[in-house]
Every structure is written in C-alpha cells, then in structure tokens.
PDB file of C-alpha atoms in Angstrom:
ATOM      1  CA  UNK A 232       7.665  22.331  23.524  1.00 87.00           C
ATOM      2  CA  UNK A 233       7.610  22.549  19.666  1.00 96.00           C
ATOM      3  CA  UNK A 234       7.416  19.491  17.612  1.00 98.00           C
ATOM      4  CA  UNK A 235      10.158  18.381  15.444  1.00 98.00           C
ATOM      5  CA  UNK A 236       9.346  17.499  11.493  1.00 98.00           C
ATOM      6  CA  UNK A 237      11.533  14.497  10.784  1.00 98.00           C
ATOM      7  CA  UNK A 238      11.815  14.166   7.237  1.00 96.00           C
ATOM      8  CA  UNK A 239      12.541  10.562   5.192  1.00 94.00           C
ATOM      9  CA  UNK A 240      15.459  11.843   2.755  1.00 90.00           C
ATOM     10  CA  UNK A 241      17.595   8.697   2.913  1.00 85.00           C
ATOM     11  CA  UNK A 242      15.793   6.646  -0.545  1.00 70.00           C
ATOM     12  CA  UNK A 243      16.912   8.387  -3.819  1.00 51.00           C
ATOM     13  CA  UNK A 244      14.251   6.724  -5.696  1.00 42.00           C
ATOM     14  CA  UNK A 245      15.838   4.477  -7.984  1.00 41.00           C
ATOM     15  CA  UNK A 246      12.671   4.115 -10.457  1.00 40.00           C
ATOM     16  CA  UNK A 247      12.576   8.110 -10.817  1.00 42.00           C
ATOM     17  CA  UNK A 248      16.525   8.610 -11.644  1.00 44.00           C
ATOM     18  CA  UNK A 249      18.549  10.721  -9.544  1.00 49.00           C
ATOM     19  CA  UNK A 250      18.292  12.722  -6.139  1.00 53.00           C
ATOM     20  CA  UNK A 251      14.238  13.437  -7.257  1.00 48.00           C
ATOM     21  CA  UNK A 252      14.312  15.558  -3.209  1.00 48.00           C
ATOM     22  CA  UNK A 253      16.650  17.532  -4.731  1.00 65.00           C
ATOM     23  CA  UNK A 254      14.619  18.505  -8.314  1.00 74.00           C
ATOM     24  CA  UNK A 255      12.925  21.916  -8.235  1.00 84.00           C
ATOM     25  CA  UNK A 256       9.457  21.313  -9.683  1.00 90.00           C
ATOM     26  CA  UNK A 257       7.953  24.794  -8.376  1.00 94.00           C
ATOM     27  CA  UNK A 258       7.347  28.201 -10.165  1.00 95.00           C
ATOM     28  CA  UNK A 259      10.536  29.087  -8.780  1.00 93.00           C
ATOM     29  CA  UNK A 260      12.436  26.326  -8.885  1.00 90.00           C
ATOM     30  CA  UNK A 261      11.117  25.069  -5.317  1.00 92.00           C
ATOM     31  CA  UNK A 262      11.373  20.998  -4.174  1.00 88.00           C
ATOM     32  CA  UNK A 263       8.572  19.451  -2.996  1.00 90.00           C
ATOM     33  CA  UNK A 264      10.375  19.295   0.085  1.00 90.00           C
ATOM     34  CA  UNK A 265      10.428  22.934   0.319  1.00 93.00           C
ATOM     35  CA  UNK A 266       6.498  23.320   0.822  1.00 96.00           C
ATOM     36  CA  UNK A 267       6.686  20.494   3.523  1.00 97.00           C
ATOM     37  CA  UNK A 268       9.146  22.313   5.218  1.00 97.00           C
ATOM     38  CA  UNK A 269       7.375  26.040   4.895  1.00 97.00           C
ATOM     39  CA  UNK A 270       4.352  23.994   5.851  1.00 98.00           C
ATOM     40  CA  UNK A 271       5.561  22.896   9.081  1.00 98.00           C
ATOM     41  CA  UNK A 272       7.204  26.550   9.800  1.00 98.00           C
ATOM     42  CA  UNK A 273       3.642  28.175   9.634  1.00 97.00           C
ATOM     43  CA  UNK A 274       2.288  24.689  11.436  1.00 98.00           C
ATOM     44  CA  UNK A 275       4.419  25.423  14.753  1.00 98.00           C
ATOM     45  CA  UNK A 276       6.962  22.836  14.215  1.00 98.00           C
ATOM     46  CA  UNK A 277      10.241  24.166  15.744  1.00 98.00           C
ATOM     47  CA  UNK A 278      13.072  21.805  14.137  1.00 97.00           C
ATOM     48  CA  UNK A 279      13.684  19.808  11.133  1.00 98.00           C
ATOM     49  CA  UNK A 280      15.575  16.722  11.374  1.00 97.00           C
ATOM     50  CA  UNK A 281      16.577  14.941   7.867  1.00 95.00           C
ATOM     51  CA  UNK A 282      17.815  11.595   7.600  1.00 95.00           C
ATOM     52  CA  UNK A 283      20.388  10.718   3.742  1.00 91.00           C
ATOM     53  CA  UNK A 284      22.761   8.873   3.079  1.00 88.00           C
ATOM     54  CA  UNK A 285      26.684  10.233   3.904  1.00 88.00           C
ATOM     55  CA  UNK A 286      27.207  10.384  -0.452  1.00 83.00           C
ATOM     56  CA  UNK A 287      25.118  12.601  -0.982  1.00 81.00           C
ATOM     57  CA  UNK A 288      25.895  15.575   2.162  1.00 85.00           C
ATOM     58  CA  UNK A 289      27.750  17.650   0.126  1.00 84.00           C
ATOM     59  CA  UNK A 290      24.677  18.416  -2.474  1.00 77.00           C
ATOM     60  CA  UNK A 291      22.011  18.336   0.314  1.00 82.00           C
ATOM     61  CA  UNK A 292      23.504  20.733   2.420  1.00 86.00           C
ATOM     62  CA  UNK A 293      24.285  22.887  -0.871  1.00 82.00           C
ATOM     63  CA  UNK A 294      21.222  22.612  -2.510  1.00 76.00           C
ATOM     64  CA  UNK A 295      18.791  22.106   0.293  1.00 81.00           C
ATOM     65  CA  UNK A 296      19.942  23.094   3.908  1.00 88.00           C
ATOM     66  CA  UNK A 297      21.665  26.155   2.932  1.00 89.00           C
ATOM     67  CA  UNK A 298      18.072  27.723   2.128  1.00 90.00           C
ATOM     68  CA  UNK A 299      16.300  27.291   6.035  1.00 93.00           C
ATOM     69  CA  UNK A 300      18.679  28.904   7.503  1.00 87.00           C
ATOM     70  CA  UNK A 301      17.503  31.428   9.914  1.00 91.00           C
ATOM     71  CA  UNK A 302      14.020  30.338   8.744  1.00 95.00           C
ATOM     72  CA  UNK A 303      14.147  26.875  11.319  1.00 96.00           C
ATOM     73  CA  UNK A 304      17.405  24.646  13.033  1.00 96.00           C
ATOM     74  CA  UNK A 305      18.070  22.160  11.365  1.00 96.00           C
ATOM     75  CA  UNK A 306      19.520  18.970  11.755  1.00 96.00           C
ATOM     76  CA  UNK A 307      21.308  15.747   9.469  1.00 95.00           C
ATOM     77  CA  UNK A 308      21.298  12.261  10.502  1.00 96.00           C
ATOM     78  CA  UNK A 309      22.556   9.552   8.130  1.00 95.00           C
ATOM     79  CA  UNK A 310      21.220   6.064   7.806  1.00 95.00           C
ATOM     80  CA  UNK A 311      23.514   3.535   6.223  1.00 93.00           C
ATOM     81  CA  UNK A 312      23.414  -0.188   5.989  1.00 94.00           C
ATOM     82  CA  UNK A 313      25.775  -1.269   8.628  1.00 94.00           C
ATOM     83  CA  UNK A 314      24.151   0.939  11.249  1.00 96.00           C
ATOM     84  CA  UNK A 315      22.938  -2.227  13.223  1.00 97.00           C
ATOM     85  CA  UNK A 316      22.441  -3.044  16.517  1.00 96.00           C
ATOM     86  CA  UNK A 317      25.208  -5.065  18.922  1.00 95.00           C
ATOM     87  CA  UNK A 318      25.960  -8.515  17.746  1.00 94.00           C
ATOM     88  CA  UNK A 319      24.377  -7.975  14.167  1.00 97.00           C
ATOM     89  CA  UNK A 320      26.882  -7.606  11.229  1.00 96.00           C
ATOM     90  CA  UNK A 321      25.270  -6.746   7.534  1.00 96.00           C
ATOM     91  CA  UNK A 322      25.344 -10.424   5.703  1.00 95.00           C
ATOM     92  CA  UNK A 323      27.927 -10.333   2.846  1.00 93.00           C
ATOM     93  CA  UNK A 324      24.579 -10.191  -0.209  1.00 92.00           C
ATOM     94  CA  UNK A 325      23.073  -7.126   1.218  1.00 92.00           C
ATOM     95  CA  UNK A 326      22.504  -4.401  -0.918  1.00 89.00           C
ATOM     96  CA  UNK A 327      19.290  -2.723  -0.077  1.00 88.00           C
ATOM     97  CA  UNK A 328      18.933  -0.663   2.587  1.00 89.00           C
ATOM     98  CA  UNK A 329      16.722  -1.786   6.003  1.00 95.00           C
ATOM     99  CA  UNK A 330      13.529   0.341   5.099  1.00 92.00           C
ATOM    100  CA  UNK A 331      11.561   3.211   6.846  1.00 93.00           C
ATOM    101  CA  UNK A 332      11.734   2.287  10.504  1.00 96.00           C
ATOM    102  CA  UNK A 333      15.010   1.750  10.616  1.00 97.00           C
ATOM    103  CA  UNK A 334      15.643   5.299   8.787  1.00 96.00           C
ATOM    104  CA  UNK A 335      13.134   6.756  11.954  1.00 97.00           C
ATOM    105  CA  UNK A 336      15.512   4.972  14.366  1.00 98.00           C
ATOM    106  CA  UNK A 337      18.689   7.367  13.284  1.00 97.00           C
ATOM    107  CA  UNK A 338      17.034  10.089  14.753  1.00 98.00           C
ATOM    108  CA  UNK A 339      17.246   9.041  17.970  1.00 97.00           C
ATOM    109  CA  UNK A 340      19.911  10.753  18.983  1.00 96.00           C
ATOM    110  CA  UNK A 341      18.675  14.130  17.548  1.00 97.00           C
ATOM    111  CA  UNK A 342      15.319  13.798  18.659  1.00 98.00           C
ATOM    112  CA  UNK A 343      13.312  14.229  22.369  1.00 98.00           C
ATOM    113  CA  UNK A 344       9.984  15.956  21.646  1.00 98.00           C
ATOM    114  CA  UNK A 345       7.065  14.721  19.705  1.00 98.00           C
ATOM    115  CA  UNK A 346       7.538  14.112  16.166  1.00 98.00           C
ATOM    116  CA  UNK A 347       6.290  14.162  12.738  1.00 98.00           C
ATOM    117  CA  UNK A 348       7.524  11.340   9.887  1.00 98.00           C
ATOM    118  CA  UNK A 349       7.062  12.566   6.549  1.00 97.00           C
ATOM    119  CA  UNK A 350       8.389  11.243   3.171  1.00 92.00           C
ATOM    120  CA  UNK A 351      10.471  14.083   1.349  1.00 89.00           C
ATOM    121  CA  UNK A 352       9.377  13.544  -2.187  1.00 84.00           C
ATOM    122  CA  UNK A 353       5.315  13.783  -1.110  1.00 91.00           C
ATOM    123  CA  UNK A 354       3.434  16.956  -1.208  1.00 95.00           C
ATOM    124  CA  UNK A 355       0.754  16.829   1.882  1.00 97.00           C
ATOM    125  CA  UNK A 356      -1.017  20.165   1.926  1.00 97.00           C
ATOM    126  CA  UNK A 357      -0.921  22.904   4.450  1.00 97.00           C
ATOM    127  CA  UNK A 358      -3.861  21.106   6.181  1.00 97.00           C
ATOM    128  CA  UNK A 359      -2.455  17.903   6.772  1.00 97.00           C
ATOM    129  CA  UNK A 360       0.485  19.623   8.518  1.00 98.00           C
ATOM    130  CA  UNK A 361      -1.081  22.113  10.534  1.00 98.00           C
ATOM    131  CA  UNK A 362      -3.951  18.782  12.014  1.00 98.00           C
ATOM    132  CA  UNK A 363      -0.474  17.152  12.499  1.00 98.00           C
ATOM    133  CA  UNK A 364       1.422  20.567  14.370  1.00 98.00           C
ATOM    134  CA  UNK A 365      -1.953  20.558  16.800  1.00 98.00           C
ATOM    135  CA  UNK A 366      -2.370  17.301  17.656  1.00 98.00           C
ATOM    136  CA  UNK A 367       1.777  17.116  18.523  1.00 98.00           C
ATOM    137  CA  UNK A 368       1.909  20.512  20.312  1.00 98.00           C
ATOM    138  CA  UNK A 369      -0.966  19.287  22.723  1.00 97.00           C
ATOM    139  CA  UNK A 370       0.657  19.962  26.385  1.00 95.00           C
ATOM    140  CA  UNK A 371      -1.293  16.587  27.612  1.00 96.00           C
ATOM    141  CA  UNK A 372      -0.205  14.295  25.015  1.00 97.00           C
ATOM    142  CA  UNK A 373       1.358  10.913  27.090  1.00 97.00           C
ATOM    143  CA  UNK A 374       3.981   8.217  26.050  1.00 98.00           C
ATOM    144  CA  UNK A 375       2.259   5.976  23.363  1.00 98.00           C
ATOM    145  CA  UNK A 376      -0.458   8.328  22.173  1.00 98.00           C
ATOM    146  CA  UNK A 377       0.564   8.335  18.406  1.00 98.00           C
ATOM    147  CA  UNK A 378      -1.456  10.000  15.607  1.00 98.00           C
ATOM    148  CA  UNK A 379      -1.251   9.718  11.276  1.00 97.00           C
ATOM    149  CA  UNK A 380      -2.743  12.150   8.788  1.00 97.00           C
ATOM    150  CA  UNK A 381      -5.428  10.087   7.178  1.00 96.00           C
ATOM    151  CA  UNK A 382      -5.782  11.317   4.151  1.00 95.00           C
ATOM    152  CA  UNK A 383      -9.098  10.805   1.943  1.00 95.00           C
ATOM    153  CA  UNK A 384      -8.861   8.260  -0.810  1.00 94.00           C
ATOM    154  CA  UNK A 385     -10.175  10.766  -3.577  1.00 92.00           C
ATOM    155  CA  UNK A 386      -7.697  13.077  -2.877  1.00 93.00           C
ATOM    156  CA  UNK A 387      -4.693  10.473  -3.467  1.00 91.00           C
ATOM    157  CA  UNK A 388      -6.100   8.576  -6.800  1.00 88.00           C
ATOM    158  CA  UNK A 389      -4.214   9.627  -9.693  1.00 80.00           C
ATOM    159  CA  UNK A 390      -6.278  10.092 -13.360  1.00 76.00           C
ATOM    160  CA  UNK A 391      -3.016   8.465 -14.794  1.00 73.00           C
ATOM    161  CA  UNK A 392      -3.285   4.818 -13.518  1.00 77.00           C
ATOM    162  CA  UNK A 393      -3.656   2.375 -10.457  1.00 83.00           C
ATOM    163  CA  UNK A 394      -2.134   3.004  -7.431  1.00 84.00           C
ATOM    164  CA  UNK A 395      -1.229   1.344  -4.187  1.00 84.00           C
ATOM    165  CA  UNK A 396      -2.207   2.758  -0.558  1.00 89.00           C
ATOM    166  CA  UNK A 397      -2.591   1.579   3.016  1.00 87.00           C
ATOM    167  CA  UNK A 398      -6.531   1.485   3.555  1.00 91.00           C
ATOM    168  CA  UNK A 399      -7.258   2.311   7.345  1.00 93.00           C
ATOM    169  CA  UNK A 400      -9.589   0.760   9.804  1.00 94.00           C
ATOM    170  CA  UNK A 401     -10.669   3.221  12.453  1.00 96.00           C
ATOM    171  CA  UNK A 402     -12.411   2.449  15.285  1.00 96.00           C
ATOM    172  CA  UNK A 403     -15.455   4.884  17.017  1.00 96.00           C
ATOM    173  CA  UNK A 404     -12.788   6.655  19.036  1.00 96.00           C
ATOM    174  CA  UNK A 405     -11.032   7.516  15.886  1.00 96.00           C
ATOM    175  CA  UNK A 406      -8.181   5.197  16.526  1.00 97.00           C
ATOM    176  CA  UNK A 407      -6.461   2.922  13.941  1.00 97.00           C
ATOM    177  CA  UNK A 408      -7.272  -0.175  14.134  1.00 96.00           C
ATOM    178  CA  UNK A 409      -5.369  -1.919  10.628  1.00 91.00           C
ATOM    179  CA  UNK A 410      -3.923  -1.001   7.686  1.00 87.00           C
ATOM    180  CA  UNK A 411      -4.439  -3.189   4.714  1.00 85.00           C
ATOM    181  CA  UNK A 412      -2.241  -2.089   1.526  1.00 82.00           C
ATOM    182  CA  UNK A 413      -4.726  -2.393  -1.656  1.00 86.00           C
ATOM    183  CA  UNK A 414      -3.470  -2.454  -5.090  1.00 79.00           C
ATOM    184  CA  UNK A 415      -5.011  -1.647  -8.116  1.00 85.00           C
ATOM    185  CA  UNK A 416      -6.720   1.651  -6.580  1.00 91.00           C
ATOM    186  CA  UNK A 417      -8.408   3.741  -9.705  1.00 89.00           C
ATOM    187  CA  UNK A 418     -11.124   5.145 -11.056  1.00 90.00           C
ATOM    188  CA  UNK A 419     -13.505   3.289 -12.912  1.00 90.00           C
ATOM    189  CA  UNK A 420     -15.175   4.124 -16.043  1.00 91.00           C
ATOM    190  CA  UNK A 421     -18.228   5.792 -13.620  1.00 91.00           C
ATOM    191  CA  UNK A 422     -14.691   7.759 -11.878  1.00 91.00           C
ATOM    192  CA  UNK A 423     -16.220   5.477  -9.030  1.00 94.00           C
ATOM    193  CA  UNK A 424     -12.890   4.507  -6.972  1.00 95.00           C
ATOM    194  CA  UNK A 425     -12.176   0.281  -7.074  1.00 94.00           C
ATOM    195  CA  UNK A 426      -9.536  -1.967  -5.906  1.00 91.00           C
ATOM    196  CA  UNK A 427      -8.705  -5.318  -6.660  1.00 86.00           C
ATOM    197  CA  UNK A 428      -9.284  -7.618  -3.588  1.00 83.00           C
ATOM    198  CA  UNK A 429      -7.227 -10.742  -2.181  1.00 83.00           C
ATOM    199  CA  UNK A 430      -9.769 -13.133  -4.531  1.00 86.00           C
ATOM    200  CA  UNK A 431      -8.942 -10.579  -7.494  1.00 85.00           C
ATOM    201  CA  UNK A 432     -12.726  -9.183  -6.973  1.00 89.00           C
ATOM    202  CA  UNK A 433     -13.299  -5.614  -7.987  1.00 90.00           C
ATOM    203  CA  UNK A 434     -14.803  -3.597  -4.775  1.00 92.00           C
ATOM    204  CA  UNK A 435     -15.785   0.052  -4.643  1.00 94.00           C
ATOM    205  CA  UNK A 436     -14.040   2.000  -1.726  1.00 94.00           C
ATOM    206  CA  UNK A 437     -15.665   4.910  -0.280  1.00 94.00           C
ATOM    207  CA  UNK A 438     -14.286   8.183  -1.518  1.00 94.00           C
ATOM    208  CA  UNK A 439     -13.513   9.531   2.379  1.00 93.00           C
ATOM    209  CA  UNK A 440     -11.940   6.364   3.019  1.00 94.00           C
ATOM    210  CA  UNK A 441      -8.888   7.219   5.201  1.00 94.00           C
ATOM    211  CA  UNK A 442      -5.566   5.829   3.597  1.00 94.00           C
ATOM    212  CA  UNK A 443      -2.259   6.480   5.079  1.00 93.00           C
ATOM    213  CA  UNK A 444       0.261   7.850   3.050  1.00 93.00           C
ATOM    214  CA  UNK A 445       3.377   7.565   5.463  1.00 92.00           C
ATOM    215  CA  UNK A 446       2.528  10.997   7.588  1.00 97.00           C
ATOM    216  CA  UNK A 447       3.053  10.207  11.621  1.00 98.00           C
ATOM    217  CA  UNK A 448       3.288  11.351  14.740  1.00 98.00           C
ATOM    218  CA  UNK A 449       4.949  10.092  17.370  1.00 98.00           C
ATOM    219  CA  UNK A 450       6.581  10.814  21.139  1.00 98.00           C
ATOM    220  CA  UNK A 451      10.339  10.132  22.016  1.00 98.00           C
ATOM    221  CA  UNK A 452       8.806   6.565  23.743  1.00 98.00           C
ATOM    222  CA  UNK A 453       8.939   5.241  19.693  1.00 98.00           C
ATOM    223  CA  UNK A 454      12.370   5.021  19.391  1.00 98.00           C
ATOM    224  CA  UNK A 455      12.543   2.408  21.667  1.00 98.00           C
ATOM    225  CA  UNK A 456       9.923   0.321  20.801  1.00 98.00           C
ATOM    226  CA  UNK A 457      11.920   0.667  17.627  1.00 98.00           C
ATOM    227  CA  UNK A 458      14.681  -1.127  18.665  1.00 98.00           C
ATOM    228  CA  UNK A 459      13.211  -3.442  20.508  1.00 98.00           C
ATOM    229  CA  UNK A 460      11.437  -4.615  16.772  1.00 98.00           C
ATOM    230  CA  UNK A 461      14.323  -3.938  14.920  1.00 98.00           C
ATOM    231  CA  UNK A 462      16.318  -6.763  16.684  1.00 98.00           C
ATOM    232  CA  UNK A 463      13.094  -8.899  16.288  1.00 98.00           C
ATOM    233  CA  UNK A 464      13.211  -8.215  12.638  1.00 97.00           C
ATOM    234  CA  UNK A 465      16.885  -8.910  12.344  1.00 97.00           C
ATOM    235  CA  UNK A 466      16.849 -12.002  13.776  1.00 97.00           C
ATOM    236  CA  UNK A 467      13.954 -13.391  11.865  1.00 96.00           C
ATOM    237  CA  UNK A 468      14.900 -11.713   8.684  1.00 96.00           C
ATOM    238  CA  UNK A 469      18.427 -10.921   8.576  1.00 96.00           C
ATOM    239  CA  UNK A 470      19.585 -13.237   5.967  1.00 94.00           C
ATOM    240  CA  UNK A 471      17.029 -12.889   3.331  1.00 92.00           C
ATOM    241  CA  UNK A 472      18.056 -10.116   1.230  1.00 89.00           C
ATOM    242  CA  UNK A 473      15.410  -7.982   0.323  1.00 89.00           C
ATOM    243  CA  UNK A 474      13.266  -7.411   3.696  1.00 92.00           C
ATOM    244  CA  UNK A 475      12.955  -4.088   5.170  1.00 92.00           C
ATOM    245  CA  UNK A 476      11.532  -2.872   8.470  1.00 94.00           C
ATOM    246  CA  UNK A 477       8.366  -0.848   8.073  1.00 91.00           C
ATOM    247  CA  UNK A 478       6.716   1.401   9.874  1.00 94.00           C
ATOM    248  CA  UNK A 479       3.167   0.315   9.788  1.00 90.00           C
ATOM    249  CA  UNK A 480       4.781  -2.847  10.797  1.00 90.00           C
ATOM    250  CA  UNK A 481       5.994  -1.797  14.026  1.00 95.00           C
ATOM    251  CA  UNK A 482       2.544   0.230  14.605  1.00 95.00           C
ATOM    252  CA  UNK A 483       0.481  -3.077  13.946  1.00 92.00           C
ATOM    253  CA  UNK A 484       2.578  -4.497  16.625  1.00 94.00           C
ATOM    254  CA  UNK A 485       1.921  -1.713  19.161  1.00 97.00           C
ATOM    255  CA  UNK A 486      -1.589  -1.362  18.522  1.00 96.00           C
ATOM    256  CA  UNK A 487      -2.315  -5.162  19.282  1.00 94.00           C
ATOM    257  CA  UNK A 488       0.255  -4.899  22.240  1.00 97.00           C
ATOM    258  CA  UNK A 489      -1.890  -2.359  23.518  1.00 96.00           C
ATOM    259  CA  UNK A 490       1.300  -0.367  23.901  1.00 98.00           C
ATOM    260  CA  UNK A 491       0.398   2.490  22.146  1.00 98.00           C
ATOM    261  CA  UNK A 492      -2.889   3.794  19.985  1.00 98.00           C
ATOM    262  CA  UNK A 493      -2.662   5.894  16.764  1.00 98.00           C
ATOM    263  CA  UNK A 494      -5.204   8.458  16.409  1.00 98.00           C
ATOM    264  CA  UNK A 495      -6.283   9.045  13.106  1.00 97.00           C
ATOM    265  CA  UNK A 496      -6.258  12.393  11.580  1.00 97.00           C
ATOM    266  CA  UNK A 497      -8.597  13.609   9.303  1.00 95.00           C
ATOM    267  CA  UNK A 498      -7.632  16.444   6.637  1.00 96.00           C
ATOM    268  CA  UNK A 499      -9.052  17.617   3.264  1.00 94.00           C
ATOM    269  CA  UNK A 500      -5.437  18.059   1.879  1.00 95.00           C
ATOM    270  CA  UNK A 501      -4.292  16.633  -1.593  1.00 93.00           C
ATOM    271  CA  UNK A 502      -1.796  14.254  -1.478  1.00 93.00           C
ATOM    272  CA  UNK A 503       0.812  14.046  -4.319  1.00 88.00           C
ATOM    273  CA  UNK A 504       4.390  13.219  -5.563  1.00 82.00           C
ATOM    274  CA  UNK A 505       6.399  12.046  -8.541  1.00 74.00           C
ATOM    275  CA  UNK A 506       7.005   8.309  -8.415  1.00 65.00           C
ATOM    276  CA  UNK A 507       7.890   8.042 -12.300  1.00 67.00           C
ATOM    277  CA  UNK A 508       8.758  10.744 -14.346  1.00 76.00           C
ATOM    278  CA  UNK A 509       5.922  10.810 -16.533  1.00 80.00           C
ATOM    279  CA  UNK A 510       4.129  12.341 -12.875  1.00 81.00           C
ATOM    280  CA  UNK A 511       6.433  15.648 -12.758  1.00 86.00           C
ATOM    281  CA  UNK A 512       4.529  17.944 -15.074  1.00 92.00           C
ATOM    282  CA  UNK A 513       1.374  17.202 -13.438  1.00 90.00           C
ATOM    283  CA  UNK A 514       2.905  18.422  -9.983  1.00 92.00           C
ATOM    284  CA  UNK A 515       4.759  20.986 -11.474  1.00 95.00           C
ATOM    285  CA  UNK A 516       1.310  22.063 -12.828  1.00 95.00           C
ATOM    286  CA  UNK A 517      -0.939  21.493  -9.463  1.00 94.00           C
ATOM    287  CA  UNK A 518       2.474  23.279  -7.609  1.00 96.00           C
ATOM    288  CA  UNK A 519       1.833  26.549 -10.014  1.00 97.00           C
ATOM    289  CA  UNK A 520      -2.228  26.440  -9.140  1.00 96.00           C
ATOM    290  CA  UNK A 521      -1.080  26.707  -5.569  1.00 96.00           C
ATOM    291  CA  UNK A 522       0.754  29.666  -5.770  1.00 97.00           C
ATOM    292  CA  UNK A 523      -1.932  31.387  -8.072  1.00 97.00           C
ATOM    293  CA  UNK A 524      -4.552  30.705  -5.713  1.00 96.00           C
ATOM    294  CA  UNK A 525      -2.230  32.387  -2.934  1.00 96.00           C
ATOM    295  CA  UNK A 526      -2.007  29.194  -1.175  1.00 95.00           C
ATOM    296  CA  UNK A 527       1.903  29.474  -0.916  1.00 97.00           C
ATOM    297  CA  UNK A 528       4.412  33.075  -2.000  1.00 96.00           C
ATOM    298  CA  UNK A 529       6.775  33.383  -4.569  1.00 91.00           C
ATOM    299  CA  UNK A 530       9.501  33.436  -2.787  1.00 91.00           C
ATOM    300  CA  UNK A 531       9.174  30.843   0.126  1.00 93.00           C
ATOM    301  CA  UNK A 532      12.577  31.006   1.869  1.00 91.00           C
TER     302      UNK A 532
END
C-alpha cells in the first residue's frame, strides 16, 4: 500500500501576509507546495491529503488542486476551531486555532495507510521525501513504529539571522529520544553554528546535528493516540487562550510511554521556506538553481 502525504495547509501565516501556500515563488510561477507535492509523486506516495480552513476552498481548489489532477487523488479536510471532541465547547475568548496535532487529527477520516506530515510553506528536498516514501512503503512496518526526516543543522541555518529549531537526541538504534527547541541558532563570526542555552551561554552545535523541522511519519494507530492527548490537553488547557496542541508534544509522550518509537531519518536535503517576506527572493533564487541544475522540469504539473 502507498503512503499518503498529508500536507499542513490550515495556518495562513499571519507574520508573512496573505495565503503565502498559495504565492508562486518558482521560475514558473510554482508554490513551494508544488515541489513537495512532485516530490512525493516521484517518492511513491499515492495520495495527498490537505488540511485549510473552509474560507479559503474556493482559491485552494482554484489555484492549487485544480493542477494534480490526473497527476495524484487528492483529498481536502478542514480544521476549524470548534471541531472538538464530545463535551468540549470552544470558550467564548478563543481566537487562535488548536495547533498542529489537532490539524493531523482532521485527517482521520481520510486517512488508513502510513503517512507523511509536512508543513506546506517548507521546501524539504527530493531526498528528504524519497528517505521518508521508503521508510513508509516498508511492507513490515507495525503499529507505533514512527519515523521524522532529521534534517542536518547546516543545511537549515539561514545567513540572514537566528533561527529557532527542535535539536534531536538520538539514541544508538537511531531512535529519537528528545527534542529540545533552541533559539538563537546562527552562525558565528568563524560561520561556526551557536545557540543560546537555558543559562543564556553561547554553545557550538555540531553541523550534522539532526533538527526536526516538522517532517513525520506515522501509521493509522496515531490518530488515536491523538485523541486520547487531545482531550488531555483540553482539559488541562482549555481555558487559557493561547495554547495549542503540538506534535512533538504528543511524540514526547509516546516515546516515554513506550507506546511508540520514532526513527530518525537522516537526509542531506536543504531545508527552506519564507517565514517573513524579506526570505522570498532568496527561495525564489535557490528555487531557480534547482531547476538549472536539472534537479526539478519546467513544467512540473
């Protein structure tokens, strides 16, 4: 059975301006959620499922679905605020929605194979997907055997400024073992790469350091260990306004549980993706590269 490529689409991103999975930044006027989606195509992935918000189904499917088809199926599932589970009403000062995990748990319905979670405005590299496609396509892969691309700290730093990522523990089996989100990651004036630690000391960080940059892969089993957290989460955090439900969350809770194990996937891929605008013209650039190398065609769909 095929994996499925579940893709995050739900979070305009508030601090670019506008529906940024929906600006073309390629040669030919591709999203960055195009290449993810050709990507998993020549990966083995066999469905796409995207989870946005009901407002904005009219320009998705215009601008975005119209393009796969006959390429891959494709599927929409919307995640919305009052999407809670029985008992649980949305308190009367909630705005923001309930984060990553609980945009993975709309998928349930549309999912029941082993699955990839990827952001839609991050670029991961042909690599990252195709380590991801094997690892999922694997006909002996069991109920709680999870995996995440790890990609190498180098390859995520930006030249522009500091950035934050989830640093990885791994143990000698290759299996995750924490993550612990640094701040402050950048390049020194040596282009050594440093972080600021929880004393505000300056450490050095290994360039091959693994550092997870929201890229997993689950089977079906998640969803329910989902839900099971989710009304955990709700209970404990339901009135305070701003708290979301996180996937690396959930997978610290699993890991300790002994419930499940994430294997960690190495991959020489670049990560990157426009948080601000001031980052577009430095993917649009690194987007062109690709296609002049021959990494990706012209005309992709």
């Amino acid at each position: 059975m095929k994996p499925t490529l579940f893709v995050l689409a739900a979070g305009m991103g508030s601090r670019y301006g506008g529906l940024k999975q929906l600006d073309g930044v390629g040669p030919q006027g591709q999203t960055i959620m195009d290449y993810s989606i050709f990507d998993a195509i020549r990966a083995g992935f066999g469905k796409v499922v995207f989870v946005i918000r009901k407002d904005i189904e009219k320009d998705f499917r215009e601008k975005i679905l119209s393009k796969y088809e006959g390429k891959i199926p494709v599927e929409v599932v919307f995640q919305s605020i009052d999407a809670l589970p029985e008992g649980f009403t949305v308190p009367a000062d909630r705005t923001k929605p309930w984060g990553t995990n609980h945009a993975v748990l709309m998928g349930e319905s549309a999912i029941h194979e082993p699955f990839a979670v990827i952001n839609a405005d991050d670029f991961y590299g042909r690599d990252a997907f195709a380590v991801m496609g094997k690892y999922l396509s694997d006909e002996n892969l069991k109920p709680g055997q999870y995996a995440m691309v790890g990609f190498r700290v180098n390859n995520t730093v930006s030249e522009n400024g500091s950035v934050s990522r989830g640093v990885c523990g791994v143990d000698t089996n290759g299996n995750l073992t924490d993550v612990v989100e640094r701040t402050a990651i950048s390049y020194d004036p040596d282009h050594n790469i440093v972080f600021t630690d929880e004393n505000g000391r300056q450490q050095t960080i290994a360039p091959n350091t693994p550092v997870s940059m929201n890229f997993w892969g689950f089977t079906p089993d998640y969803f329910s260990y989902s839900g099971r957290e989710f009304v955990k989460f709700l209970n404990e955090k339901i009135n305070v306004p701003k708290s979301e439900f996180f996937i690396p969350t959930v997978i610290d809770t699993l890991i300790h549980s002994g419930e499940a194990s994430v294997k960690v996937l190495d991959t020489d891929s670049r990560w990157f993706g426009v948080t601000y605008p001031e980052d577009r013209p430095g993917v649009v650039a690194d987007l062109a590269a690709l296609h002049a190398a021959g990494e990706y065609p012209d005309k992709m769909f």
